[in-house]
mmCIF file of C-alpha atoms and ligand atoms in Angstrom:
data_model
loop_
_atom_site.group_PDB
_atom_site.id
_atom_site.type_symbol
_atom_site.label_atom_id
_atom_site.label_comp_id
_atom_site.label_asym_id
_atom_site.label_seq_id
_atom_site.Cartn_x
_atom_site.Cartn_y
_atom_site.Cartn_z
ATOM 1 C CA MET A 1 -56.624 241.791 53.765
ATOM 2 C CA LYS A 2 -52.917 242.540 54.054
ATOM 3 C CA LYS A 3 -51.145 241.464 57.231
ATOM 4 C CA ILE A 4 -49.176 244.398 58.577
ATOM 5 C CA ILE A 5 -47.063 244.713 61.715
ATOM 6 C CA LEU A 6 -46.306 247.953 63.500
ATOM 7 C CA THR A 7 -44.698 248.372 66.878
ATOM 8 C CA GLY A 8 -42.120 250.559 68.545
ATOM 9 C CA ASP A 9 -40.097 251.585 71.547
ATOM 10 C CA ARG A 10 -39.386 254.838 73.343
ATOM 11 C CA PRO A 11 -35.681 255.622 73.086
ATOM 12 C CA THR A 12 -35.004 256.440 76.737
ATOM 13 C CA GLY A 13 -32.278 253.872 77.292
ATOM 14 C CA HIS A 14 -30.727 250.719 75.926
ATOM 15 C CA LEU A 15 -33.157 247.830 75.518
ATOM 16 C CA HIS A 16 -32.984 245.057 78.107
ATOM 17 C CA VAL A 17 -33.769 241.348 78.372
ATOM 18 C CA GLY A 18 -37.342 242.204 79.452
ATOM 19 C CA HIS A 19 -37.854 243.893 76.078
ATOM 20 C CA TYR A 20 -36.278 240.903 74.394
ATOM 21 C CA VAL A 21 -38.477 238.260 75.922
ATOM 22 C CA GLY A 22 -41.599 240.457 76.006
ATOM 23 C CA SER A 23 -41.498 241.647 72.439
ATOM 24 C CA LEU A 24 -38.249 241.689 70.429
ATOM 25 C CA GLN A 25 -37.927 237.901 70.199
ATOM 26 C CA ASN A 26 -41.505 237.699 69.027
ATOM 27 C CA ARG A 27 -40.906 240.378 66.402
ATOM 28 C CA VAL A 28 -37.944 238.570 64.930
ATOM 29 C CA ARG A 29 -39.971 235.368 64.775
ATOM 30 C CA LEU A 30 -42.840 237.137 63.019
ATOM 31 C CA GLN A 31 -40.421 238.877 60.664
ATOM 32 C CA ASN A 32 -38.858 235.579 59.665
ATOM 33 C CA SER A 33 -42.153 233.696 59.369
ATOM 34 C CA GLY A 34 -42.803 235.203 55.951
ATOM 35 C CA ASP A 35 -46.481 235.570 56.947
ATOM 36 C CA PHE A 36 -46.553 239.368 56.814
ATOM 37 C CA ASP A 37 -46.888 241.745 53.907
ATOM 38 C CA GLU A 38 -45.348 244.764 55.612
ATOM 39 C CA ILE A 39 -43.419 245.228 58.863
ATOM 40 C CA TYR A 40 -42.624 248.534 60.595
ATOM 41 C CA PHE A 41 -40.541 249.117 63.714
ATOM 42 C CA MET A 42 -40.664 252.638 65.061
ATOM 43 C CA ILE A 43 -38.237 254.421 67.344
ATOM 44 C CA ALA A 44 -40.759 256.556 69.222
ATOM 45 C CA ASP A 45 -38.623 259.608 69.966
ATOM 46 C CA SER A 46 -41.487 262.073 70.103
ATOM 47 C CA GLN A 47 -43.467 259.815 72.414
ATOM 48 C CA ALA A 48 -40.349 259.638 74.608
ATOM 49 C CA LEU A 49 -40.302 263.446 74.718
ATOM 50 C CA THR A 50 -43.830 263.544 76.144
ATOM 51 C CA ASP A 51 -42.384 262.702 79.562
ATOM 52 C CA ASN A 52 -38.780 263.755 78.963
ATOM 53 C CA ALA A 53 -39.257 267.306 77.725
ATOM 54 C CA GLU A 54 -36.508 268.528 80.030
ATOM 55 C CA ASN A 55 -34.162 265.836 78.856
ATOM 56 C CA PRO A 56 -34.145 265.906 75.048
ATOM 57 C CA GLU A 57 -30.472 264.955 74.958
ATOM 58 C CA LYS A 58 -31.210 261.589 76.559
ATOM 59 C CA VAL A 59 -33.867 260.829 73.951
ATOM 60 C CA ARG A 60 -31.684 261.914 71.042
ATOM 61 C CA GLN A 61 -28.718 259.866 72.189
ATOM 62 C CA ASN A 62 -30.784 256.744 72.559
ATOM 63 C CA VAL A 63 -32.226 256.768 69.038
ATOM 64 C CA LEU A 64 -29.101 255.127 67.644
ATOM 65 C CA GLN A 65 -28.829 252.805 70.647
ATOM 66 C CA VAL A 66 -32.323 251.429 70.081
ATOM 67 C CA ALA A 67 -31.588 251.049 66.365
ATOM 68 C CA LEU A 68 -28.454 249.073 67.272
ATOM 69 C CA ASP A 69 -30.451 246.914 69.676
ATOM 70 C CA TYR A 70 -32.985 246.220 66.906
ATOM 71 C CA LEU A 71 -30.306 245.183 64.442
ATOM 72 C CA ALA A 72 -28.474 243.207 67.125
ATOM 73 C CA VAL A 73 -31.463 241.004 67.957
ATOM 74 C CA GLY A 74 -31.907 240.145 64.300
ATOM 75 C CA ILE A 75 -34.350 242.671 62.944
ATOM 76 C CA ASP A 76 -33.486 242.661 59.272
ATOM 77 C CA PRO A 77 -33.759 245.956 57.370
ATOM 78 C CA GLU A 78 -34.373 243.952 54.179
ATOM 79 C CA LYS A 79 -37.552 242.518 55.686
ATOM 80 C CA ALA A 80 -38.664 245.301 58.028
ATOM 81 C CA THR A 81 -38.766 249.086 57.857
ATOM 82 C CA ILE A 82 -37.078 250.769 60.820
ATOM 83 C CA PHE A 83 -37.915 254.461 61.201
ATOM 84 C CA ILE A 84 -37.860 257.440 63.558
ATOM 85 C CA GLN A 85 -41.270 258.718 64.672
ATOM 86 C CA SER A 86 -40.522 262.462 64.513
ATOM 87 C CA MET A 87 -39.253 262.075 60.949
ATOM 88 C CA VAL A 88 -42.803 261.201 59.870
ATOM 89 C CA PRO A 89 -44.653 264.422 60.734
ATOM 90 C CA ALA A 90 -47.879 263.318 59.014
ATOM 91 C CA LEU A 91 -48.440 261.181 62.131
ATOM 92 C CA TYR A 92 -49.195 264.407 64.020
ATOM 93 C CA GLU A 93 -51.819 265.545 61.575
ATOM 94 C CA LEU A 94 -53.548 262.229 62.062
ATOM 95 C CA THR A 95 -53.227 262.605 65.834
ATOM 96 C CA ALA A 96 -54.888 266.019 65.626
ATOM 97 C CA TYR A 97 -57.962 264.619 63.835
ATOM 98 C CA TYR A 98 -58.241 261.701 66.269
ATOM 99 C CA MET A 99 -58.109 264.016 69.285
ATOM 100 C CA ASP A 100 -61.531 265.315 68.259
ATOM 101 C CA LEU A 101 -62.926 261.804 68.640
ATOM 102 C CA VAL A 102 -61.687 261.161 72.198
ATOM 103 C CA THR A 103 -62.778 262.739 75.477
ATOM 104 C CA VAL A 104 -60.518 263.811 78.316
ATOM 105 C CA SER A 105 -62.367 261.515 80.700
ATOM 106 C CA ARG A 106 -61.804 258.533 78.408
ATOM 107 C CA VAL A 107 -58.036 259.081 78.480
ATOM 108 C CA GLN A 108 -58.206 259.580 82.252
ATOM 109 C CA ARG A 109 -59.720 256.119 82.519
ATOM 110 C CA ASN A 110 -56.918 254.492 80.490
ATOM 111 C CA PRO A 111 -55.261 252.202 83.094
ATOM 112 C CA THR A 112 -51.766 252.521 81.606
ATOM 113 C CA VAL A 113 -51.927 256.328 81.581
ATOM 114 C CA LYS A 114 -53.310 256.285 85.132
ATOM 115 C CA ALA A 115 -50.505 254.045 86.383
ATOM 116 C CA GLU A 116 -47.825 256.072 84.623
ATOM 117 C CA ILE A 117 -49.119 259.395 85.988
ATOM 118 C CA GLN A 118 -48.766 257.897 89.453
ATOM 119 C CA GLN A 119 -45.352 256.355 88.861
ATOM 120 C CA LYS A 120 -43.964 259.582 87.473
ATOM 121 C CA ASN A 121 -45.478 261.682 90.282
ATOM 122 C CA PHE A 122 -47.105 264.008 87.770
ATOM 123 C CA GLU A 123 -50.100 264.676 90.035
ATOM 124 C CA ASN A 124 -51.518 267.993 88.803
ATOM 125 C CA SER A 125 -48.764 268.720 86.313
ATOM 126 C CA VAL A 126 -49.354 266.112 83.611
ATOM 127 C CA PRO A 127 -47.854 267.384 80.328
ATOM 128 C CA LEU A 128 -50.624 267.644 77.719
ATOM 129 C CA GLY A 129 -48.500 265.795 75.183
ATOM 130 C CA PHE A 130 -48.060 262.936 77.607
ATOM 131 C CA PHE A 131 -51.769 262.872 78.372
ATOM 132 C CA CYS A 132 -52.536 262.580 74.655
ATOM 133 C CA TYR A 133 -50.018 259.869 73.894
ATOM 134 C CA PRO A 134 -52.624 257.096 73.635
ATOM 135 C CA VAL A 135 -54.182 259.094 70.790
ATOM 136 C CA SER A 136 -50.844 259.598 69.086
ATOM 137 C CA GLN A 137 -50.158 255.888 69.487
ATOM 138 C CA ALA A 138 -53.466 255.152 67.745
ATOM 139 C CA ALA A 139 -52.222 257.363 64.910
ATOM 140 C CA ASP A 140 -48.929 255.413 64.760
ATOM 141 C CA ILE A 141 -50.779 252.133 64.446
ATOM 142 C CA THR A 142 -53.565 253.116 62.055
ATOM 143 C CA ALA A 143 -51.287 255.205 59.813
ATOM 144 C CA PHE A 144 -49.846 251.906 58.611
ATOM 145 C CA HIS A 145 -53.152 250.018 58.622
ATOM 146 C CA ALA A 146 -51.411 247.706 61.084
ATOM 147 C CA THR A 147 -53.291 244.473 61.791
ATOM 148 C CA HIS A 148 -50.807 243.034 64.330
ATOM 149 C CA VAL A 149 -49.123 244.995 67.125
ATOM 150 C CA PRO A 150 -46.541 242.929 69.030
ATOM 151 C CA VAL A 151 -46.155 244.621 72.438
ATOM 152 C CA GLY A 152 -46.108 243.751 76.119
ATOM 153 C CA GLU A 153 -49.268 243.130 78.103
ATOM 154 C CA ASP A 154 -49.095 246.641 79.648
ATOM 155 C CA GLN A 155 -49.950 248.082 76.229
ATOM 156 C CA GLU A 156 -53.351 246.348 75.991
ATOM 157 C CA PRO A 157 -55.253 249.488 77.161
ATOM 158 C CA MET A 158 -53.527 251.429 74.346
ATOM 159 C CA LEU A 159 -54.750 248.920 71.804
ATOM 160 C CA GLU A 160 -58.252 249.053 73.240
ATOM 161 C CA GLN A 161 -58.272 252.824 72.977
ATOM 162 C CA CYS A 162 -56.948 252.588 69.420
ATOM 163 C CA ARG A 163 -59.720 250.197 68.402
ATOM 164 C CA GLU A 164 -62.303 252.592 69.849
ATOM 165 C CA ILE A 165 -60.865 255.448 67.796
ATOM 166 C CA VAL A 166 -60.960 253.296 64.665
ATOM 167 C CA ARG A 167 -64.613 252.375 65.228
ATOM 168 C CA LYS A 168 -65.555 255.973 65.988
ATOM 169 C CA PHE A 169 -63.733 257.313 62.933
ATOM 170 C CA ASN A 170 -65.233 254.692 60.641
ATOM 171 C CA SER A 171 -68.740 255.305 61.952
ATOM 172 C CA VAL A 172 -68.486 259.088 61.539
ATOM 173 C CA TYR A 173 -66.571 259.258 58.248
ATOM 174 C CA GLY A 174 -67.114 255.850 56.654
ATOM 175 C CA GLU A 175 -64.995 252.690 56.591
ATOM 176 C CA THR A 176 -61.391 253.897 56.352
ATOM 177 C CA LEU A 177 -59.201 252.649 59.192
ATOM 178 C CA THR A 178 -58.161 249.126 60.209
ATOM 179 C CA GLU A 179 -58.727 247.666 63.698
ATOM 180 C CA PRO A 180 -55.483 246.191 65.060
ATOM 181 C CA ASP A 181 -54.925 243.209 67.328
ATOM 182 C CA ILE A 182 -52.364 242.953 70.096
ATOM 183 C CA TYR A 183 -49.841 240.169 69.659
ATOM 184 C CA LEU A 184 -48.550 238.875 73.003
ATOM 185 C CA PRO A 185 -45.578 236.522 73.491
ATOM 186 C CA PRO A 186 -46.551 232.822 73.394
ATOM 187 C CA ASN A 187 -45.121 232.081 76.877
ATOM 188 C CA LYS A 188 -46.892 233.730 79.838
ATOM 189 C CA ALA A 189 -43.658 233.832 81.851
ATOM 190 C CA CYS A 190 -42.448 236.371 79.301
ATOM 191 C CA TYR A 191 -45.188 238.933 79.965
ATOM 192 C CA ARG A 192 -43.577 240.904 82.744
ATOM 193 C CA LEU A 193 -40.027 240.044 83.591
ATOM 194 C CA PRO A 194 -39.039 241.360 87.042
ATOM 195 C CA GLY A 195 -35.801 243.214 87.670
ATOM 196 C CA ILE A 196 -32.810 241.360 89.139
ATOM 197 C CA ASP A 197 -33.858 242.712 92.567
ATOM 198 C CA GLY A 198 -37.190 240.897 92.256
ATOM 199 C CA LYS A 199 -39.090 244.192 91.891
ATOM 200 C CA ALA A 200 -42.122 244.090 89.644
ATOM 201 C CA LYS A 201 -40.547 245.632 86.580
ATOM 202 C CA MET A 202 -37.156 246.227 85.053
ATOM 203 C CA SER A 203 -36.498 249.909 85.000
ATOM 204 C CA LYS A 204 -33.483 251.997 84.270
ATOM 205 C CA SER A 205 -34.126 254.243 87.260
ATOM 206 C CA LEU A 206 -34.200 251.261 89.651
ATOM 207 C CA GLY A 207 -30.892 250.014 88.220
ATOM 208 C CA ASN A 208 -32.226 246.460 88.083
ATOM 209 C CA CYS A 209 -31.958 245.682 84.351
ATOM 210 C CA ILE A 210 -29.836 243.312 82.345
ATOM 211 C CA TYR A 211 -29.206 245.109 79.059
ATOM 212 C CA LEU A 212 -28.800 243.391 75.724
ATOM 213 C CA SER A 213 -25.617 245.435 75.331
ATOM 214 C CA ASP A 214 -24.091 244.402 78.695
ATOM 215 C CA ASP A 215 -20.828 242.478 78.365
ATOM 216 C CA ALA A 216 -20.593 238.878 79.583
ATOM 217 C CA GLU A 217 -18.821 239.838 82.814
ATOM 218 C CA THR A 218 -21.521 242.379 83.735
ATOM 219 C CA VAL A 219 -24.327 239.936 82.986
ATOM 220 C CA LYS A 220 -22.681 237.304 85.164
ATOM 221 C CA LYS A 221 -22.279 239.762 88.063
ATOM 222 C CA LYS A 222 -25.918 240.799 87.791
ATOM 223 C CA ILE A 223 -27.150 237.215 87.734
ATOM 224 C CA MET A 224 -24.979 236.229 90.688
ATOM 225 C CA SER A 225 -26.491 239.134 92.680
ATOM 226 C CA MET A 226 -30.073 238.226 91.789
ATOM 227 C CA TYR A 227 -32.828 238.163 94.375
ATOM 228 C CA THR A 228 -33.818 234.560 95.171
ATOM 229 C CA ASP A 229 -35.599 233.257 98.260
ATOM 230 C CA PRO A 230 -34.732 235.090 101.491
ATOM 231 C CA THR A 231 -35.771 232.051 103.579
ATOM 232 C CA HIS A 232 -33.374 229.766 101.718
ATOM 233 C CA LEU A 233 -30.332 230.432 103.925
ATOM 234 C CA GLN A 234 -28.436 227.180 103.613
ATOM 235 C CA VAL A 235 -28.159 224.816 100.709
ATOM 236 C CA SER A 236 -29.950 222.127 102.721
ATOM 237 C CA ASP A 237 -32.956 224.394 103.464
ATOM 238 C CA PRO A 238 -36.122 223.847 101.436
ATOM 239 C CA GLY A 239 -36.617 226.772 99.025
ATOM 240 C CA HIS A 240 -39.418 228.652 97.312
ATOM 241 C CA VAL A 241 -39.665 228.803 93.576
ATOM 242 C CA GLU A 242 -42.547 231.294 93.340
ATOM 243 C CA GLY A 243 -41.359 234.886 93.520
ATOM 244 C CA ASN A 244 -37.786 233.643 93.148
ATOM 245 C CA THR A 245 -36.302 235.752 90.374
ATOM 246 C CA VAL A 246 -33.876 233.104 89.146
ATOM 247 C CA PHE A 247 -36.749 230.683 88.567
ATOM 248 C CA THR A 248 -38.901 233.383 86.978
ATOM 249 C CA TYR A 249 -36.065 233.974 84.510
ATOM 250 C CA LEU A 250 -35.629 230.240 83.932
ATOM 251 C CA ASP A 251 -39.370 230.047 83.180
ATOM 252 C CA ALA A 252 -38.900 232.761 80.594
ATOM 253 C CA PHE A 253 -35.589 231.744 79.032
ATOM 254 C CA SER A 254 -34.735 228.079 79.558
ATOM 255 C CA LYS A 255 -35.524 225.443 76.984
ATOM 256 C CA PRO A 256 -35.487 221.671 77.522
ATOM 257 C CA GLU A 257 -32.296 221.313 75.471
ATOM 258 C CA HIS A 258 -30.411 223.615 77.868
ATOM 259 C CA PHE A 259 -30.627 220.898 80.520
ATOM 260 C CA ALA A 260 -28.918 218.277 78.368
ATOM 261 C CA GLN A 261 -26.327 220.859 77.420
ATOM 262 C CA PHE A 262 -25.521 222.540 80.751
ATOM 263 C CA LEU A 263 -27.160 220.634 83.621
ATOM 264 C CA PRO A 264 -27.592 216.991 82.611
ATOM 265 C CA GLU A 265 -28.414 215.854 86.196
ATOM 266 C CA TYR A 266 -31.923 217.210 85.556
ATOM 267 C CA ASN A 267 -34.219 216.404 82.652
ATOM 268 C CA ASN A 268 -36.176 219.629 82.811
ATOM 269 C CA LEU A 269 -37.146 222.711 84.795
ATOM 270 C CA ASP A 270 -39.785 220.857 86.823
ATOM 271 C CA GLU A 271 -37.170 218.468 88.205
ATOM 272 C CA LEU A 272 -34.902 221.378 89.093
ATOM 273 C CA LYS A 273 -37.771 223.162 90.854
ATOM 274 C CA ASP A 274 -38.699 220.013 92.787
ATOM 275 C CA HIS A 275 -35.148 219.633 94.061
ATOM 276 C CA TYR A 276 -35.026 223.297 95.102
ATOM 277 C CA ARG A 277 -38.304 222.966 96.999
ATOM 278 C CA GLN A 278 -37.059 219.865 98.834
ATOM 279 C CA GLY A 279 -33.752 221.458 99.829
ATOM 280 C CA GLY A 280 -30.205 220.536 98.938
ATOM 281 C CA LEU A 281 -29.881 222.753 95.875
ATOM 282 C CA GLY A 282 -27.845 225.939 96.223
ATOM 283 C CA ASP A 283 -28.529 229.321 94.640
ATOM 284 C CA VAL A 284 -25.067 229.517 93.089
ATOM 285 C CA LYS A 285 -25.718 226.416 91.038
ATOM 286 C CA ILE A 286 -29.012 227.650 89.606
ATOM 287 C CA LYS A 287 -27.544 231.093 88.969
ATOM 288 C CA LYS A 288 -24.633 229.610 87.044
ATOM 289 C CA PHE A 289 -27.090 227.596 84.987
ATOM 290 C CA LEU A 290 -29.213 230.684 84.286
ATOM 291 C CA ASN A 291 -26.084 232.547 83.212
ATOM 292 C CA LYS A 292 -25.270 229.833 80.654
ATOM 293 C CA VAL A 293 -28.850 229.799 79.397
ATOM 294 C CA MET A 294 -28.868 233.560 78.936
ATOM 295 C CA GLU A 295 -25.517 233.611 77.211
ATOM 296 C CA THR A 296 -26.900 231.298 74.495
ATOM 297 C CA PHE A 297 -28.941 234.212 73.147
ATOM 298 C CA LEU A 298 -26.965 237.187 74.500
ATOM 299 C CA GLU A 299 -23.632 236.265 72.919
ATOM 300 C CA PRO A 300 -24.895 236.306 69.299
ATOM 301 C CA ILE A 301 -26.723 239.595 70.019
ATOM 302 C CA ARG A 302 -23.519 241.128 71.368
ATOM 303 C CA THR A 303 -21.506 240.006 68.351
ATOM 304 C CA ARG A 304 -24.028 241.401 65.890
ATOM 305 C CA ARG A 305 -24.226 244.674 67.837
ATOM 306 C CA ARG A 306 -20.448 245.077 67.688
ATOM 307 C CA SER A 307 -20.363 244.620 63.929
ATOM 308 C CA TRP A 308 -23.077 247.267 63.404
ATOM 309 C CA GLU A 309 -21.356 249.626 65.861
ATOM 310 C CA GLU A 310 -18.381 249.620 63.545
ATOM 311 C CA HIS A 311 -20.592 250.954 60.731
ATOM 312 C CA PRO A 312 -22.717 253.736 62.220
ATOM 313 C CA ASP A 313 -23.195 255.279 58.764
ATOM 314 C CA ASP A 314 -24.947 252.113 57.593
ATOM 315 C CA VAL A 315 -27.321 252.371 60.558
ATOM 316 C CA TYR A 316 -27.928 256.031 59.720
ATOM 317 C CA ASP A 317 -28.737 255.071 56.109
ATOM 318 C CA ILE A 318 -31.170 252.390 57.288
ATOM 319 C CA LEU A 319 -32.991 254.902 59.496
ATOM 320 C CA GLU A 320 -33.100 257.533 56.770
ATOM 321 C CA ALA A 321 -34.375 255.160 54.091
ATOM 322 C CA GLY A 322 -36.839 253.618 56.557
ATOM 323 C CA SER A 323 -38.209 257.010 57.586
ATOM 324 C CA LYS A 324 -38.682 257.954 53.941
ATOM 325 C CA GLN A 325 -40.533 254.724 53.233
ATOM 326 C CA ALA A 326 -42.695 255.148 56.344
ATOM 327 C CA SER A 327 -43.522 258.739 55.350
ATOM 328 C CA GLN A 328 -44.754 257.565 52.000
ATOM 329 C CA LYS A 329 -47.040 254.970 53.536
ATOM 330 C CA VAL A 330 -48.413 257.431 56.120
ATOM 331 C CA GLY A 331 -48.937 259.994 53.366
ATOM 332 C CA GLU A 332 -51.150 257.522 51.526
ATOM 333 C CA THR A 333 -53.204 256.810 54.641
ATOM 334 C CA LEU A 334 -53.521 260.504 55.382
ATOM 335 C CA ALA A 335 -54.845 261.111 51.870
ATOM 336 C CA GLU A 336 -57.497 258.407 52.464
ATOM 337 C CA VAL A 337 -58.373 259.982 55.816
ATOM 338 C CA ARG A 338 -58.715 263.457 54.300
ATOM 339 C CA ARG A 339 -60.916 262.054 51.549
ATOM 340 C CA SER A 340 -63.141 260.300 54.089
ATOM 341 C CA MET A 341 -63.343 263.490 56.143
ATOM 342 C CA ARG A 342 -64.067 265.465 52.970
ATOM 343 C CA ILE A 343 -61.316 267.960 53.691
ATOM 344 C CA ASN A 344 -59.367 267.130 50.534
ATOM 345 C CA TYR A 345 -60.484 270.514 49.197
ATOM 346 C CA PHE A 346 -57.985 270.872 46.401
ATOM 347 C CA GLU A 347 -58.650 267.421 45.001
ATOM 348 C CA ASP A 348 -62.343 268.073 44.646
ATOM 349 C CA ARG A 349 -63.595 271.602 44.004
ATOM 350 C CA SER A 350 -67.190 270.677 44.709
ATOM 351 C CA LEU A 351 -66.336 270.285 48.409
ATOM 352 C CA LEU A 352 -66.160 274.045 48.855
ATOM 353 C CA LYS A 353 -69.264 274.891 46.911
HETATM 354 N N1 LIG B 401 -45.702 252.960 73.961
HETATM 355 C C1 LIG B 401 -44.645 252.143 73.410
HETATM 356 C C2 LIG B 401 -43.567 251.978 74.492
HETATM 357 O O1 LIG B 401 -43.592 252.664 75.477
HETATM 358 C C3 LIG B 401 -44.000 252.749 72.182
HETATM 359 C C4 LIG B 401 -44.958 252.990 71.043
HETATM 360 C C5 LIG B 401 -45.242 254.197 70.479
HETATM 361 C C6 LIG B 401 -45.730 252.015 70.340
HETATM 362 N N2 LIG B 401 -46.141 254.027 69.469
HETATM 363 C C7 LIG B 401 -46.459 252.731 69.352
HETATM 364 C C8 LIG B 401 -45.877 250.628 70.454
HETATM 365 C C9 LIG B 401 -47.338 252.062 68.502
HETATM 366 C C10 LIG B 401 -46.765 249.984 69.589
HETATM 367 C C11 LIG B 401 -47.493 250.699 68.633
HETATM 368 O O2 LIG B 401 -42.662 251.192 74.328
#
């Protein structure tokens, strides 16, 4: 069986370091492993519209920004197809057929949908399109016969729902669709990176993100203002490492070689944590170290982003060619689906007799 990757992002803002560590880094690694037959990265503009209907301008403006973030982190258009969701309308036809296989109560039980309805204060005014987005996401994944879906842990319920749709479709219409697997980052610390204020999640509306496109000065300011341990008032005080954002970030980003390079007094993160717990280690020192660690990956991303920003037409061409290629692939899957459903009337006259 072919190994195929599909994943995507809603273009509602620039991508941040949480996206990087939770998914983008993993994608680049998979892309460069040479283990995959086909790789698709989707800018999910129509999914973004499901909860931004009143703000289409924001979604439109961020399509290019997400594309730039993709290229900046090292997604290579020679190895992966980057496309725009709404430019592949066959995905909606697939969504329509899948909707017949899913009940309202099943979507209501989807934990991610539940949590988002609460967060967004939708209460009794949930847009139908938003409510159905798990079904449309199943269409995105299966349209490419994706086997591997690299996403954050919060997307697991979407994958579960997708697998159910696949099994249901295959049992009703015969073996047609492929069941995908989630592909989580290898390091648990990368699953859910908190915001710089220590809040559970980075979010644009909370203003607590470090963006991949932030300049070095901005990143430094954000790191120096990071939430640490409110009981650690003086350098000599013993400190807490758990729930301390700087250490959570070090868990996610630091590698053993960073110590030799930037903080040779310590051999590794465990030694640094021990010293912090005992007292005598100041927040400024660990923040400065974190800043150096983060710059090791942010600086090359920034440089690559700048060079693509100078050639927006090249990015446009990549998106256009990618969307064409994606449409072709989805068209093939849709033809298989129609055949399985026996609604390919004009291919086979006997179907109408
Ligand atoms: N829900 C994803 C997000 O919010 C975006 C997305 C849309 C996606 N379709 C997908 C991810 C299919 C993986 C597979 O970022």
